[in-house]
Coordinates of C-alpha atoms in Angstrom, one line a residue:
Chain G
X28 CA 442.9 69.6 134.4
X29 CA 442.9 67.7 137.9
X30 CA 444.3 64.5 137.0
X31 CA 448.4 64.9 134.8
X32 CA 449.4 62.6 132.0
X33 CA 451.8 60.3 132.4
X34 CA 453.5 61.9 128.5
X35 CA 452.3 65.0 130.3
X36 CA 454.5 64.6 133.1
X37 CA 457.0 63.6 131.9
X38 CA 457.3 67.0 129.4
X39 CA 456.9 69.1 132.1
X40 CA 459.6 67.4 133.5
X41 CA 462.8 69.4 132.2
X42 CA 460.9 73.1 132.9
X43 CA 460.5 71.4 136.6
X44 CA 463.8 70.5 136.9
X45 CA 465.4 73.6 135.2
X46 CA 462.9 76.1 137.7
X47 CA 463.6 74.2 140.7
X48 CA 467.3 74.5 140.1
X49 CA 468.2 78.3 138.6
X50 CA 464.7 80.1 139.4
X51 CA 463.8 78.6 143.3
X52 CA 466.9 77.2 144.5
X53 CA 468.6 80.8 143.6
X54 CA 465.5 82.4 145.6
X55 CA 465.6 80.9 148.5
X56 CA 469.3 81.7 148.9
X57 CA 468.2 85.1 148.3
X58 CA 465.5 84.9 151.6
X59 CA 468.5 83.0 153.1
X60 CA 470.9 85.2 153.0
X61 CA 468.6 87.9 153.7
X62 CA 467.3 86.9 157.1
X63 CA 470.5 86.0 158.0
X64 CA 474.2 86.7 159.2
X65 CA 477.2 85.9 157.6
X66 CA 478.2 83.4 160.0
X67 CA 474.6 81.7 160.0
X68 CA 472.9 83.2 162.5
X69 CA 468.5 84.2 162.3
X70 CA 468.6 88.6 161.6
X71 CA 466.5 91.4 160.5
X72 CA 469.5 93.6 161.0
X73 CA 470.3 93.4 157.4
X74 CA 467.0 94.4 156.0
X75 CA 466.5 97.6 158.8
X76 CA 469.8 98.4 157.8
X77 CA 468.3 99.4 154.2
X78 CA 467.1 102.8 155.2
X79 CA 471.1 104.1 155.0
X80 CA 470.3 102.5 150.7
X81 CA 467.2 105.0 150.8
X82 CA 469.0 107.9 148.2
X83 CA 469.8 105.5 146.2
X84 CA 466.9 103.7 145.8
X85 CA 465.9 107.0 145.2
X86 CA 468.3 108.4 142.5
X87 CA 468.0 104.6 140.6
X88 CA 464.0 104.9 140.5
X89 CA 463.9 108.7 139.2
X90 CA 466.7 107.6 137.1
X91 CA 464.8 104.2 135.1
X92 CA 461.2 106.5 135.4
X93 CA 462.9 109.1 133.0
X94 CA 465.0 106.3 131.3
X95 CA 461.4 104.7 130.4
X96 CA 459.5 107.2 130.0
X97 CA 462.1 108.6 127.3
X98 CA 461.8 105.3 125.8
X99 CA 457.9 105.8 125.0
X100 CA 458.4 109.3 123.6
X101 CA 460.6 107.6 121.0
X102 CA 458.9 103.8 120.8
X103 CA 455.9 104.9 120.0
X104 CA 456.0 107.0 117.2
X105 CA 458.1 104.6 115.8
X106 CA 456.0 101.5 116.5
X107 CA 452.9 103.2 114.9
X108 CA 455.3 103.8 111.9
X109 CA 456.2 100.6 111.9
X110 CA 452.6 98.6 112.3
X111 CA 450.9 101.2 109.6
X112 CA 454.4 100.5 107.0
X113 CA 453.3 97.8 103.8
X114 CA 454.7 94.4 104.4
X115 CA 458.2 94.5 102.8
X116 CA 459.4 97.8 105.3
X117 CA 458.3 96.2 108.3
X118 CA 460.5 93.0 107.5
X119 CA 462.9 95.9 107.0
X120 CA 462.0 97.7 109.9
X121 CA 462.2 95.2 112.4
X122 CA 466.0 94.2 111.1
X123 CA 467.3 97.8 111.7
X124 CA 465.8 97.7 115.1
X125 CA 466.9 94.2 116.3
X126 CA 470.7 94.5 114.5
X127 CA 471.8 95.9 117.3
X128 CA 470.4 94.1 120.3
X129 CA 472.5 91.2 117.9
X130 CA 475.5 92.9 119.7
X131 CA 476.3 92.1 123.2
X132 CA 475.0 94.6 125.2
X133 CA 478.1 95.7 127.2
X134 CA 480.1 95.7 124.1
X135 CA 477.6 98.3 123.0
X136 CA 477.4 100.3 126.4
X137 CA 481.6 99.7 125.8
X138 CA 481.5 101.7 122.6
X139 CA 478.8 104.5 124.1
X140 CA 481.3 105.3 126.4
X141 CA 484.4 105.5 123.9
X142 CA 482.5 107.9 121.4
X143 CA 481.1 109.6 124.5
X144 CA 484.4 109.6 126.4
X145 CA 486.0 113.1 127.0
X146 CA 488.2 112.3 124.9
X147 CA 485.9 110.1 122.8
X148 CA 484.9 110.2 119.0
X149 CA 482.0 113.5 119.6
X150 CA 484.4 115.2 121.8
X151 CA 487.8 114.7 118.8
X152 CA 485.5 115.6 115.9
X153 CA 483.9 119.0 117.9
X154 CA 487.7 119.9 118.4
X155 CA 488.1 119.5 115.0
X156 CA 484.4 121.5 113.7
X157 CA 486.7 124.3 115.9
X158 CA 483.5 123.7 118.3
X159 CA 483.8 123.3 122.5
X160 CA 484.3 120.4 123.9
X161 CA 481.1 118.6 125.9
X162 CA 481.0 116.4 128.9
X163 CA 479.2 114.3 128.5
X164 CA 480.2 110.7 131.1
X165 CA 479.9 111.2 134.3
X166 CA 476.5 112.8 134.3
X167 CA 473.5 111.2 134.9
X168 CA 472.4 112.5 131.3
X169 CA 474.6 110.6 129.8
X170 CA 473.4 107.1 132.1
X171 CA 470.0 108.0 131.0
X172 CA 471.4 107.9 127.4
X173 CA 472.8 104.7 127.6
X174 CA 469.4 103.3 129.1
X175 CA 467.4 104.3 127.1
X176 CA 469.5 103.6 123.8
X177 CA 469.9 100.1 125.5
X178 CA 466.8 98.7 126.1
X179 CA 464.4 101.4 123.9
X180 CA 464.1 98.0 121.2
X181 CA 462.1 96.2 124.0
X182 CA 459.6 99.4 124.5
X183 CA 459.0 99.2 120.4
X184 CA 458.0 95.1 119.7
X185 CA 455.3 95.2 121.8
X186 CA 453.7 97.8 121.6
X187 CA 454.3 97.5 117.0
X188 CA 452.1 94.2 117.8
X189 CA 449.7 95.7 119.5
X190 CA 448.8 98.3 116.8
X191 CA 449.8 96.3 113.9
X192 CA 446.3 93.4 114.8
X193 CA 444.7 97.5 115.1
X194 CA 441.8 96.4 112.6
X195 CA 441.8 99.2 109.9
X196 CA 438.3 99.4 109.7
X197 CA 439.0 100.6 113.2
X198 CA 440.9 103.8 111.3
X199 CA 438.5 104.1 108.6
X200 CA 435.8 104.0 110.8
X201 CA 437.1 106.4 113.6
X202 CA 438.1 109.2 110.2
X203 CA 434.3 108.7 108.8
X204 CA 432.6 110.0 112.7
X205 CA 434.5 113.3 112.5
X206 CA 438.2 112.5 113.3
X207 CA 441.2 113.8 112.6
X208 CA 444.4 111.9 111.9
X209 CA 444.9 113.1 116.1
X210 CA 441.8 112.5 117.5
X211 CA 442.1 109.2 115.5
X212 CA 445.8 108.5 117.8
X213 CA 444.3 109.7 120.7
X214 CA 441.2 108.4 120.5
X215 CA 441.7 105.3 118.5
X216 CA 445.6 103.7 118.5
X217 CA 446.1 104.9 122.5
X218 CA 443.7 102.8 124.1
X219 CA 444.2 99.7 121.9
X220 CA 447.7 99.5 122.2
X221 CA 448.2 100.0 126.4
X222 CA 448.2 96.7 127.1
X223 CA 451.2 96.3 124.5
X224 CA 452.3 100.4 126.7
X225 CA 452.6 98.2 129.9
X226 CA 454.1 95.5 128.5
X227 CA 456.2 97.7 127.1
X228 CA 457.0 99.7 130.6
X229 CA 457.8 96.8 132.1
X230 CA 460.1 95.3 130.4
X231 CA 462.1 98.9 129.7
X232 CA 462.1 99.9 133.6
X233 CA 462.9 96.0 135.1
X234 CA 466.5 96.0 133.5
X235 CA 467.0 100.0 133.8
X236 CA 466.5 99.5 137.8
X237 CA 468.6 96.7 137.5
X238 CA 471.7 97.5 135.7
X239 CA 474.8 98.2 136.9
X240 CA 477.6 98.4 134.1
X241 CA 475.5 101.0 132.4
X242 CA 475.8 103.4 135.7
X243 CA 479.0 102.7 136.2
X244 CA 480.5 102.4 132.6
X245 CA 478.8 106.4 131.6
X246 CA 478.3 107.8 134.8
X247 CA 482.1 107.0 135.7
X248 CA 481.7 106.3 139.2
X249 CA 480.5 109.6 139.9
X250 CA 477.0 108.3 141.4
X251 CA 475.5 104.7 142.7
X252 CA 472.6 103.1 141.4
X253 CA 471.3 100.3 143.7
X254 CA 472.3 97.2 141.5
X255 CA 475.5 98.9 141.4
X256 CA 475.7 98.3 144.6
X257 CA 474.0 95.2 144.4
X258 CA 477.2 93.6 143.0
X259 CA 479.4 95.4 145.2
X260 CA 477.5 94.1 148.2
X261 CA 478.6 90.9 146.5
X262 CA 482.6 91.6 145.4
X263 CA 482.8 90.5 149.7
X264 CA 481.2 86.9 150.8
X265 CA 480.9 88.9 154.6
X266 CA 478.4 91.1 152.7
X267 CA 476.3 88.7 150.9
X268 CA 473.5 89.5 153.5
X269 CA 473.4 93.0 153.0
X270 CA 473.7 92.8 149.3
X271 CA 470.4 89.6 149.5
X272 CA 468.5 91.9 151.6
X273 CA 468.3 95.0 148.6
X274 CA 467.5 92.4 146.0
X275 CA 465.0 90.7 147.9
X276 CA 463.1 93.7 148.6
X277 CA 463.7 95.4 144.9
X278 CA 462.5 91.9 143.1
X279 CA 459.6 92.8 146.2
X280 CA 459.5 96.3 144.6
X281 CA 459.3 95.6 140.6
X282 CA 456.3 92.5 141.3
X283 CA 454.0 95.5 143.2
X284 CA 454.7 97.6 140.9
X285 CA 454.4 94.7 137.8
X286 CA 450.9 93.2 140.2
X287 CA 449.5 96.9 139.8
X288 CA 450.1 97.3 136.1
X289 CA 448.7 94.3 135.3
X290 CA 446.1 95.1 137.5
X291 CA 445.1 98.3 135.1
X292 CA 446.3 96.1 131.9
X293 CA 443.5 93.6 132.5
X294 CA 440.6 95.9 133.5
X295 CA 441.7 97.8 130.4
X296 CA 441.2 94.7 128.1
X297 CA 439.0 92.2 129.7
X298 CA 436.5 90.9 127.3
X299 CA 438.0 92.0 124.7
X300 CA 437.3 88.6 121.4
X301 CA 440.1 88.2 119.5
Chain E
X23 CA 413.6 115.5 93.4
X24 CA 417.7 117.1 94.5
X25 CA 421.0 115.4 92.9
X26 CA 422.7 114.8 96.2
X27 CA 425.8 112.7 94.6
X28 CA 427.2 112.9 91.2
X29 CA 430.0 110.5 90.1
X30 CA 432.0 112.1 86.7
X31 CA 433.3 109.6 84.6
X32 CA 435.1 108.2 87.4
X33 CA 438.4 105.6 86.7
X34 CA 440.4 103.0 89.4
X35 CA 443.0 101.3 89.3
X36 CA 445.5 99.1 92.0
X37 CA 448.5 97.7 90.1
X38 CA 447.8 98.4 86.5
X39 CA 443.7 96.6 86.8
X40 CA 440.9 99.1 86.2
X41 CA 438.7 98.5 88.4
X42 CA 436.1 101.2 88.3
X43 CA 436.2 102.5 84.0
X44 CA 434.3 106.1 84.1
X45 CA 431.7 105.6 86.5
X46 CA 428.6 108.1 85.7
X47 CA 426.4 108.4 88.9
X48 CA 424.0 110.2 90.1
X49 CA 421.8 109.4 93.5
X50 CA 419.3 112.0 94.7
X51 CA 418.2 113.3 98.3
X52 CA 416.5 110.7 100.7
X53 CA 417.0 108.3 97.9
X54 CA 417.6 104.0 99.3
X55 CA 420.1 103.1 96.5
X56 CA 421.1 99.5 96.4
X57 CA 424.4 98.7 94.0
X58 CA 424.4 95.4 92.9
X59 CA 426.8 93.1 91.9
X60 CA 429.4 90.1 92.7
X61 CA 432.3 90.3 94.0
X62 CA 434.5 92.7 92.1
X63 CA 432.5 94.2 90.4
X64 CA 433.6 97.5 92.0
X65 CA 430.5 98.3 93.9
X66 CA 433.0 98.1 96.9
X67 CA 435.0 101.1 95.5
X68 CA 432.4 103.0 94.6
X69 CA 431.2 103.5 98.4
X70 CA 434.6 103.7 99.4
X71 CA 434.9 106.7 97.1
X72 CA 431.9 108.2 98.1
X73 CA 432.9 108.1 101.3
X74 CA 436.2 109.4 101.4
X75 CA 438.6 105.9 102.0
X76 CA 439.9 106.2 98.3
X77 CA 440.6 108.7 95.5
X78 CA 439.5 108.2 92.1
X79 CA 442.7 108.2 90.0
X80 CA 440.4 110.7 87.8
X81 CA 437.5 111.5 87.7
X82 CA 434.6 114.2 89.6
X83 CA 433.2 112.9 93.0
X84 CA 430.6 116.2 93.4
X85 CA 428.7 116.7 96.5
X86 CA 425.8 119.3 96.4
X87 CA 426.9 120.9 93.0
X88 CA 430.5 121.3 95.0
X89 CA 433.2 118.9 94.3
X90 CA 434.4 117.4 97.1
X91 CA 438.0 115.0 95.6
X92 CA 440.2 116.8 98.6
X93 CA 437.9 116.4 101.0
X94 CA 438.8 113.8 103.8
X95 CA 436.6 111.3 105.4
X96 CA 436.6 113.2 108.4
X97 CA 434.8 116.1 106.4
X98 CA 431.9 114.9 104.6
X99 CA 428.6 114.9 105.9
X100 CA 428.7 110.9 104.9
X101 CA 428.7 108.2 107.7
X102 CA 429.5 105.0 106.7
X103 CA 428.5 101.4 108.6
X104 CA 431.1 98.3 107.7
X105 CA 431.7 95.7 107.0
X106 CA 432.0 93.1 109.9
X107 CA 430.7 96.5 111.9
X108 CA 433.7 98.6 113.0
X109 CA 432.8 98.7 116.5
X110 CA 435.1 99.9 118.6
X111 CA 436.4 97.0 121.7
X112 CA 437.8 99.5 124.4
X113 CA 434.5 101.4 124.5
X114 CA 430.6 100.5 125.6
X115 CA 427.9 100.6 123.5
X116 CA 426.7 104.5 124.9
X117 CA 430.4 105.4 123.7
X118 CA 430.3 103.8 120.7
X119 CA 427.3 105.4 120.1
X120 CA 428.7 109.1 121.4
X121 CA 431.5 108.8 119.3
X122 CA 431.1 110.9 117.3
X123 CA 429.3 113.9 119.3
X124 CA 432.5 113.7 121.7
X125 CA 434.0 114.9 118.9
X126 CA 431.9 117.8 118.1
X127 CA 432.1 119.4 121.7
X128 CA 428.5 118.7 122.2
X129 CA 427.1 119.1 125.7
X130 CA 427.0 116.0 127.9
X131 CA 422.9 116.3 128.6
X132 CA 422.2 116.6 124.6
X133 CA 424.7 113.7 124.6
X134 CA 422.7 111.4 126.4
X135 CA 419.7 112.7 125.0
X136 CA 420.4 112.2 121.6
X137 CA 422.6 108.4 122.3
X138 CA 419.5 107.2 123.9
X139 CA 417.3 108.6 121.4
X140 CA 419.2 106.6 118.4
X141 CA 419.1 103.5 120.8
X142 CA 415.3 103.9 121.0
X143 CA 414.7 103.7 117.5
X144 CA 417.1 101.0 116.8
X145 CA 415.7 99.5 119.8
X146 CA 418.3 98.8 122.2
X147 CA 417.5 100.2 125.3
X148 CA 419.3 99.7 128.9
X149 CA 421.5 98.1 126.5
X150 CA 424.6 101.5 127.4
X151 CA 426.7 100.3 129.3
X152 CA 426.9 97.3 127.7
X153 CA 430.2 95.9 126.5
X154 CA 429.8 95.9 123.1
X155 CA 432.0 92.1 122.2
X156 CA 429.9 90.6 124.2
X157 CA 426.7 91.5 121.6
X158 CA 424.8 89.2 118.6
X159 CA 425.5 90.0 115.3
X160 CA 422.4 91.4 115.2
X161 CA 423.0 93.6 118.1
X162 CA 426.2 94.8 117.1
X163 CA 424.7 95.5 113.6
X164 CA 422.2 97.9 115.1
X165 CA 425.0 100.0 117.6
X166 CA 426.7 100.4 113.9
X167 CA 423.7 101.5 113.1
X168 CA 422.7 104.1 116.0
X169 CA 426.9 105.3 116.0
X170 CA 427.1 106.4 112.1
X171 CA 422.8 108.2 112.7
X172 CA 423.6 110.0 116.0
X173 CA 425.6 112.8 114.2
X174 CA 423.0 113.3 111.2
X175 CA 424.9 112.8 108.1
X176 CA 423.0 113.2 104.6
X177 CA 424.7 110.2 103.6
X178 CA 424.7 106.5 105.3
X179 CA 426.6 104.6 103.3
X180 CA 426.1 101.0 104.3
X181 CA 428.9 97.9 103.1
X182 CA 426.7 94.6 102.9
X183 CA 425.9 95.7 107.0
X184 CA 423.5 92.1 106.7
X185 CA 426.3 89.2 105.2
X186 CA 427.4 87.9 108.4
X187 CA 424.0 87.8 110.0
X188 CA 421.5 84.5 109.3
X189 CA 418.7 85.2 106.8
X190 CA 416.3 84.7 109.7
X191 CA 417.4 88.1 111.1
X192 CA 418.5 89.2 107.8
X193 CA 415.0 89.8 106.6
X194 CA 414.6 91.2 109.8
X195 CA 416.9 93.7 109.4
X196 CA 416.0 94.8 105.4
X197 CA 412.4 95.9 107.6
X198 CA 414.4 97.3 109.8
X199 CA 416.7 99.5 107.9
X200 CA 413.8 100.7 105.1
X201 CA 411.9 101.8 107.4
X202 CA 414.8 103.9 109.7
X203 CA 415.6 105.1 105.9
X204 CA 412.1 106.3 105.6
X205 CA 411.7 108.0 108.9
X206 CA 415.6 109.7 109.1
X207 CA 415.0 110.8 105.6
X208 CA 418.6 109.8 104.9
X209 CA 419.9 109.2 101.8
X210 CA 421.0 105.2 102.4
X211 CA 423.9 104.2 100.3
X212 CA 423.7 100.0 100.5
X213 CA 425.8 97.9 98.9
X214 CA 425.2 93.8 98.3
X215 CA 425.3 90.7 96.3
X216 CA 422.6 89.3 97.3
X217 CA 419.6 90.5 94.5
X218 CA 416.5 89.8 97.0
X219 CA 417.2 92.5 99.5
X220 CA 418.4 95.3 96.4
X221 CA 415.1 93.9 94.9
X222 CA 413.6 94.4 98.2
X223 CA 414.9 97.5 100.3
X224 CA 415.6 100.1 96.5
X225 CA 413.9 102.6 94.8
X226 CA 416.7 102.9 92.8
X227 CA 419.5 100.0 92.6
X228 CA 422.4 99.8 90.6
X229 CA 423.9 96.1 88.9
X230 CA 427.2 96.6 88.0
X231 CA 429.3 94.4 86.6
X232 CA 433.7 94.0 85.5
X233 CA 433.8 98.2 86.6
X234 CA 430.6 100.0 85.0
X235 CA 427.9 100.2 85.7
X236 CA 425.6 97.7 83.7
X237 CA 421.9 99.0 84.3
X238 CA 420.4 102.1 86.8
X239 CA 416.5 101.9 87.5
X240 CA 413.9 101.0 90.1
X241 CA 413.6 97.2 90.7
X242 CA 410.8 96.7 89.0
X243 CA 412.7 98.1 85.5
X244 CA 415.9 96.0 86.3
X245 CA 413.8 93.7 86.8
X246 CA 411.5 93.2 83.8
X247 CA 413.6 95.3 81.8
X248 CA 416.4 94.0 81.7
X249 CA 419.4 95.9 79.7
X250 CA 422.0 93.1 78.6
X251 CA 422.5 89.8 79.8
X252 CA 424.3 89.8 81.9
X253 CA 421.7 91.7 84.2
X254 CA 419.0 89.6 83.2
X255 CA 421.0 86.5 84.2
X256 CA 422.5 88.3 87.7
X257 CA 418.3 89.5 88.1
X258 CA 416.5 86.4 88.9
X259 CA 416.4 82.8 86.7
X260 CA 416.6 84.2 82.6
X261 CA 416.1 82.1 79.9
X262 CA 418.1 83.6 77.3
X263 CA 417.9 83.1 73.4
X264 CA 419.7 83.8 70.4
X265 CA 417.0 85.6 68.2
X266 CA 416.3 88.1 64.6
X267 CA 414.1 91.1 65.2
X268 CA 412.3 90.7 62.5
X269 CA 410.5 94.1 62.6
X270 CA 408.9 95.4 64.9
X271 CA 406.4 93.8 67.2
X272 CA 407.5 90.5 65.5
X273 CA 410.9 88.1 66.6
X274 CA 412.6 85.1 65.2
X275 CA 413.9 82.2 68.1
X276 CA 414.5 78.1 68.9
X277 CA 413.1 77.9 64.8
X278 CA 410.0 79.8 65.5
X279 CA 408.6 83.5 65.3
X280 CA 406.8 85.1 68.2
X281 CA 404.9 88.5 68.7
X282 CA 406.1 90.5 71.1
X283 CA 405.5 93.7 72.5
X284 CA 409.1 95.3 71.8
X285 CA 410.7 97.3 68.9
X286 CA 412.8 100.0 67.8
X287 CA 415.8 97.5 66.9
X288 CA 416.6 97.7 62.9
X289 CA 415.4 94.9 61.0
X290 CA 416.5 91.5 60.6
X291 CA 419.5 92.9 63.6
X292 CA 420.5 89.9 66.2
X293 CA 419.4 89.9 69.7
X294 CA 419.2 88.2 73.0
X295 CA 415.3 86.9 73.9
X296 CA 414.7 87.4 77.8
X297 CA 412.1 85.1 79.0
X298 CA 411.4 84.8 82.7
X299 CA 411.0 81.2 84.0
X300 CA 408.0 82.2 85.2
X301 CA 406.5 83.3 82.6
X302 CA 405.8 80.0 80.2
X303 CA 402.6 77.9 80.5
X304 CA 402.2 74.5 80.0
X305 CA 399.4 73.7 77.6
X306 CA 399.4 70.7 75.4
X307 CA 402.2 69.6 72.5
X308 CA 399.4 70.8 69.9
X309 CA 399.1 74.1 70.8
X310 CA 401.7 74.9 72.2
X311 CA 404.2 77.4 70.3
X312 CA 407.1 75.2 71.5
X313 CA 407.5 71.5 72.2
X314 CA 410.0 70.2 74.7
X315 CA 410.9 67.1 76.7
X316 CA 410.8 67.2 80.3
X317 CA 414.5 66.6 81.5
X318 CA 414.3 67.3 85.3
X319 CA 411.5 68.6 88.1
X320 CA 412.1 70.1 91.7
X321 CA 409.5 70.8 93.9
X322 CA 410.2 73.9 95.2
X323 CA 407.4 74.6 97.7
X324 CA 405.5 77.9 96.1
X325 CA 405.9 75.9 92.5
X326 CA 408.1 72.9 90.5
X327 CA 411.2 73.5 89.6
X328 CA 411.8 72.3 85.2
X329 CA 414.4 72.0 82.9
X330 CA 413.2 72.0 79.7
X331 CA 414.7 70.8 76.8
X332 CA 414.4 72.5 73.8
X333 CA 415.6 71.6 70.3
X334 CA 418.6 71.5 72.2
X335 CA 418.3 74.6 74.3
X336 CA 417.6 74.2 78.4
X337 CA 415.5 76.3 79.5
X338 CA 414.3 77.0 83.3
X339 CA 410.4 76.8 84.2
X340 CA 408.2 77.5 86.9
X341 CA 404.9 76.4 87.1
X342 CA 402.1 75.5 90.2
X343 CA 401.5 72.9 87.5
X344 CA 403.1 68.9 87.5
X345 CA 404.3 67.5 84.3
X346 CA 406.3 64.1 84.6
X347 CA 409.7 63.6 83.8
X348 CA 410.7 62.7 80.2
X349 CA 406.7 63.8 79.5
X350 CA 406.6 65.9 76.1
X351 CA 405.1 68.8 76.4
X352 CA 403.5 72.4 75.0
X353 CA 405.0 76.0 75.6
X354 CA 402.4 79.2 75.3
X355 CA 404.0 82.3 76.1
X356 CA 402.6 85.5 76.1
X357 CA 403.6 89.2 74.0
X358 CA 404.3 91.4 77.1
X359 CA 405.9 87.4 78.6
X360 CA 409.2 87.6 75.7
X361 CA 411.4 90.8 76.7
X362 CA 414.6 91.9 73.2
X363 CA 417.5 93.3 73.9
X364 CA 420.3 94.3 72.2
X365 CA 423.4 92.7 72.0
X366 CA 426.3 92.9 74.4
X367 CA 430.0 91.5 75.5
X368 CA 427.8 89.6 77.2
X369 CA 425.9 87.5 75.0
X370 CA 425.9 83.6 75.2
X371 CA 427.7 83.9 78.8
X372 CA 424.2 83.7 80.4
X373 CA 420.6 82.3 80.0
X374 CA 421.0 78.3 80.0
X375 CA 420.3 75.4 82.3
X376 CA 421.4 72.5 80.5
X377 CA 424.2 72.6 83.2
X378 CA 421.9 73.7 86.3
X379 CA 422.0 72.9 89.0
X380 CA 420.6 74.0 92.7
X381 CA 424.3 72.6 94.3
X382 CA 426.3 73.8 91.7
X383 CA 424.4 77.7 92.6
X384 CA 425.4 77.1 95.8
X385 CA 428.0 76.7 95.7
X386 CA 429.5 79.3 93.7
X387 CA 427.1 81.5 95.1
X388 CA 429.4 80.8 98.8
X389 CA 432.3 81.9 96.4
X390 CA 431.3 84.9 95.9
X391 CA 430.3 86.4 99.6
X392 CA 433.5 84.4 100.8
X393 CA 435.4 86.2 97.9
X394 CA 434.6 89.8 98.1
X395 CA 436.2 90.3 102.1

């Protein structure tokens, strides 16, 4: 890879241009805004001012961690049964899993609101059944529910892919050596699907921690997540800089946690052949 | 010897196709049994039924006098060495071998001692912390054997365990497996399509074809007294001819009458006659019981292999004497070299070398190995 052929450079060009325009340039803008005041002088005040958002940070992390964990609990068994199903059933399950993803995320979240609202479908149903209505919208539970509902397919798919590739003979070997069904899962399937779990966690945790519409719609405006804070800063031109600073810190935090997790999965999967 | 496993009228079907057709088989304690047959004959399915990975559609599987049809694999005192080993890629050599002991909650110091012992036995001392994915085929094979033997099973099932190894290593492992079996006194049930492997290692050979057991016997019995044309052809090389049993000790084939040692057939019964290629001697044409024309000669190292045309039927003959192509020769066959078999569904399908070539045989062998996976 010392020399690049001309053809290779030409083929790579659109991607390079695209990356510069839509990844590198915006990142540079974020960094520029994070370290300047609204009139363009260099400052660290944006970063040091972030301590006032500490509580929001903590709530966001807490809720995304809970949502990610719930996603894992739902997605893992689902992925396992999908992976062990016959080829025909696999296709059906896959379509069922992907189907909600064909609807826009915002629309799905809005319809969740319509269903769970105080005067919504669920409570109307409860009232007609002579049961007490439940207040859901505006609670943390509703927001976590929204995150789980919107993002759990992203947990299911990577785990499903990894489990599907596990050689059936390994499962038979584990039974042969004395595993019951539970031990087979904890001692063979679970460790062998670690890489899928880690990608799943990444793909749920990152969008959960930066979401703003889920907390706005299902949280009913009663509390704020970090995504909402960033969004609010960008509503008015004078607070761009503080918004950029929060984004930058978020990005760095996410990168660090991804690096830790990748280190984790590398150690586990290094040396696996095929 | 004591009966350990009994299969009674085992039937297994996949999508309407009968893979096992009324299998009846006794396996004795401390025996090395080989189930031998071409691909698709049902040998692996038989093994999987004993291992508990398949349930028979009907019939009974007894172990030590008890029916074990419904006993799951993990509760059977049987361990398996899988085709391509199936080692756990997330565990090192030590943990792979220790797997069964960890499940049984054996104390740590005993685990260390027993794993050492096993690794010593398969000559892998010092490999404890190696990654199993970086071992050679032969080493992975040894880990798989150690892993299966560590919990002292009554029976070890081996499903074509040497199929992926090269010839030299395969020969070494054959001896080693036989040694391990004799030292541990564990019953080995070994599945292969390689007849030489079966003859070399086994106490008892079970020949299967088309979902049925064709013959059970010692390697010598199977070779010298095949029950039908299929077994005669599958084990070694055979010339199989149509014959008529005139009376006990007298048989007619290739237009001549011969003295033989077999009997017990009806007078003038139609039979299959087997003559092994190494049991035919060349003599001068006038002295020969039969005369033929040599149609091809191949040098094989220890001996020559001839295809000889005798009255339109092509015989294979192996001899250390040399005769040239197109030469007319006489042939002499001793009475005890003539083996008589009853007619069977396999009569006429095997034992004629008119379309024989080494290349073709290799091709068809290679095919059967591949399609077996």
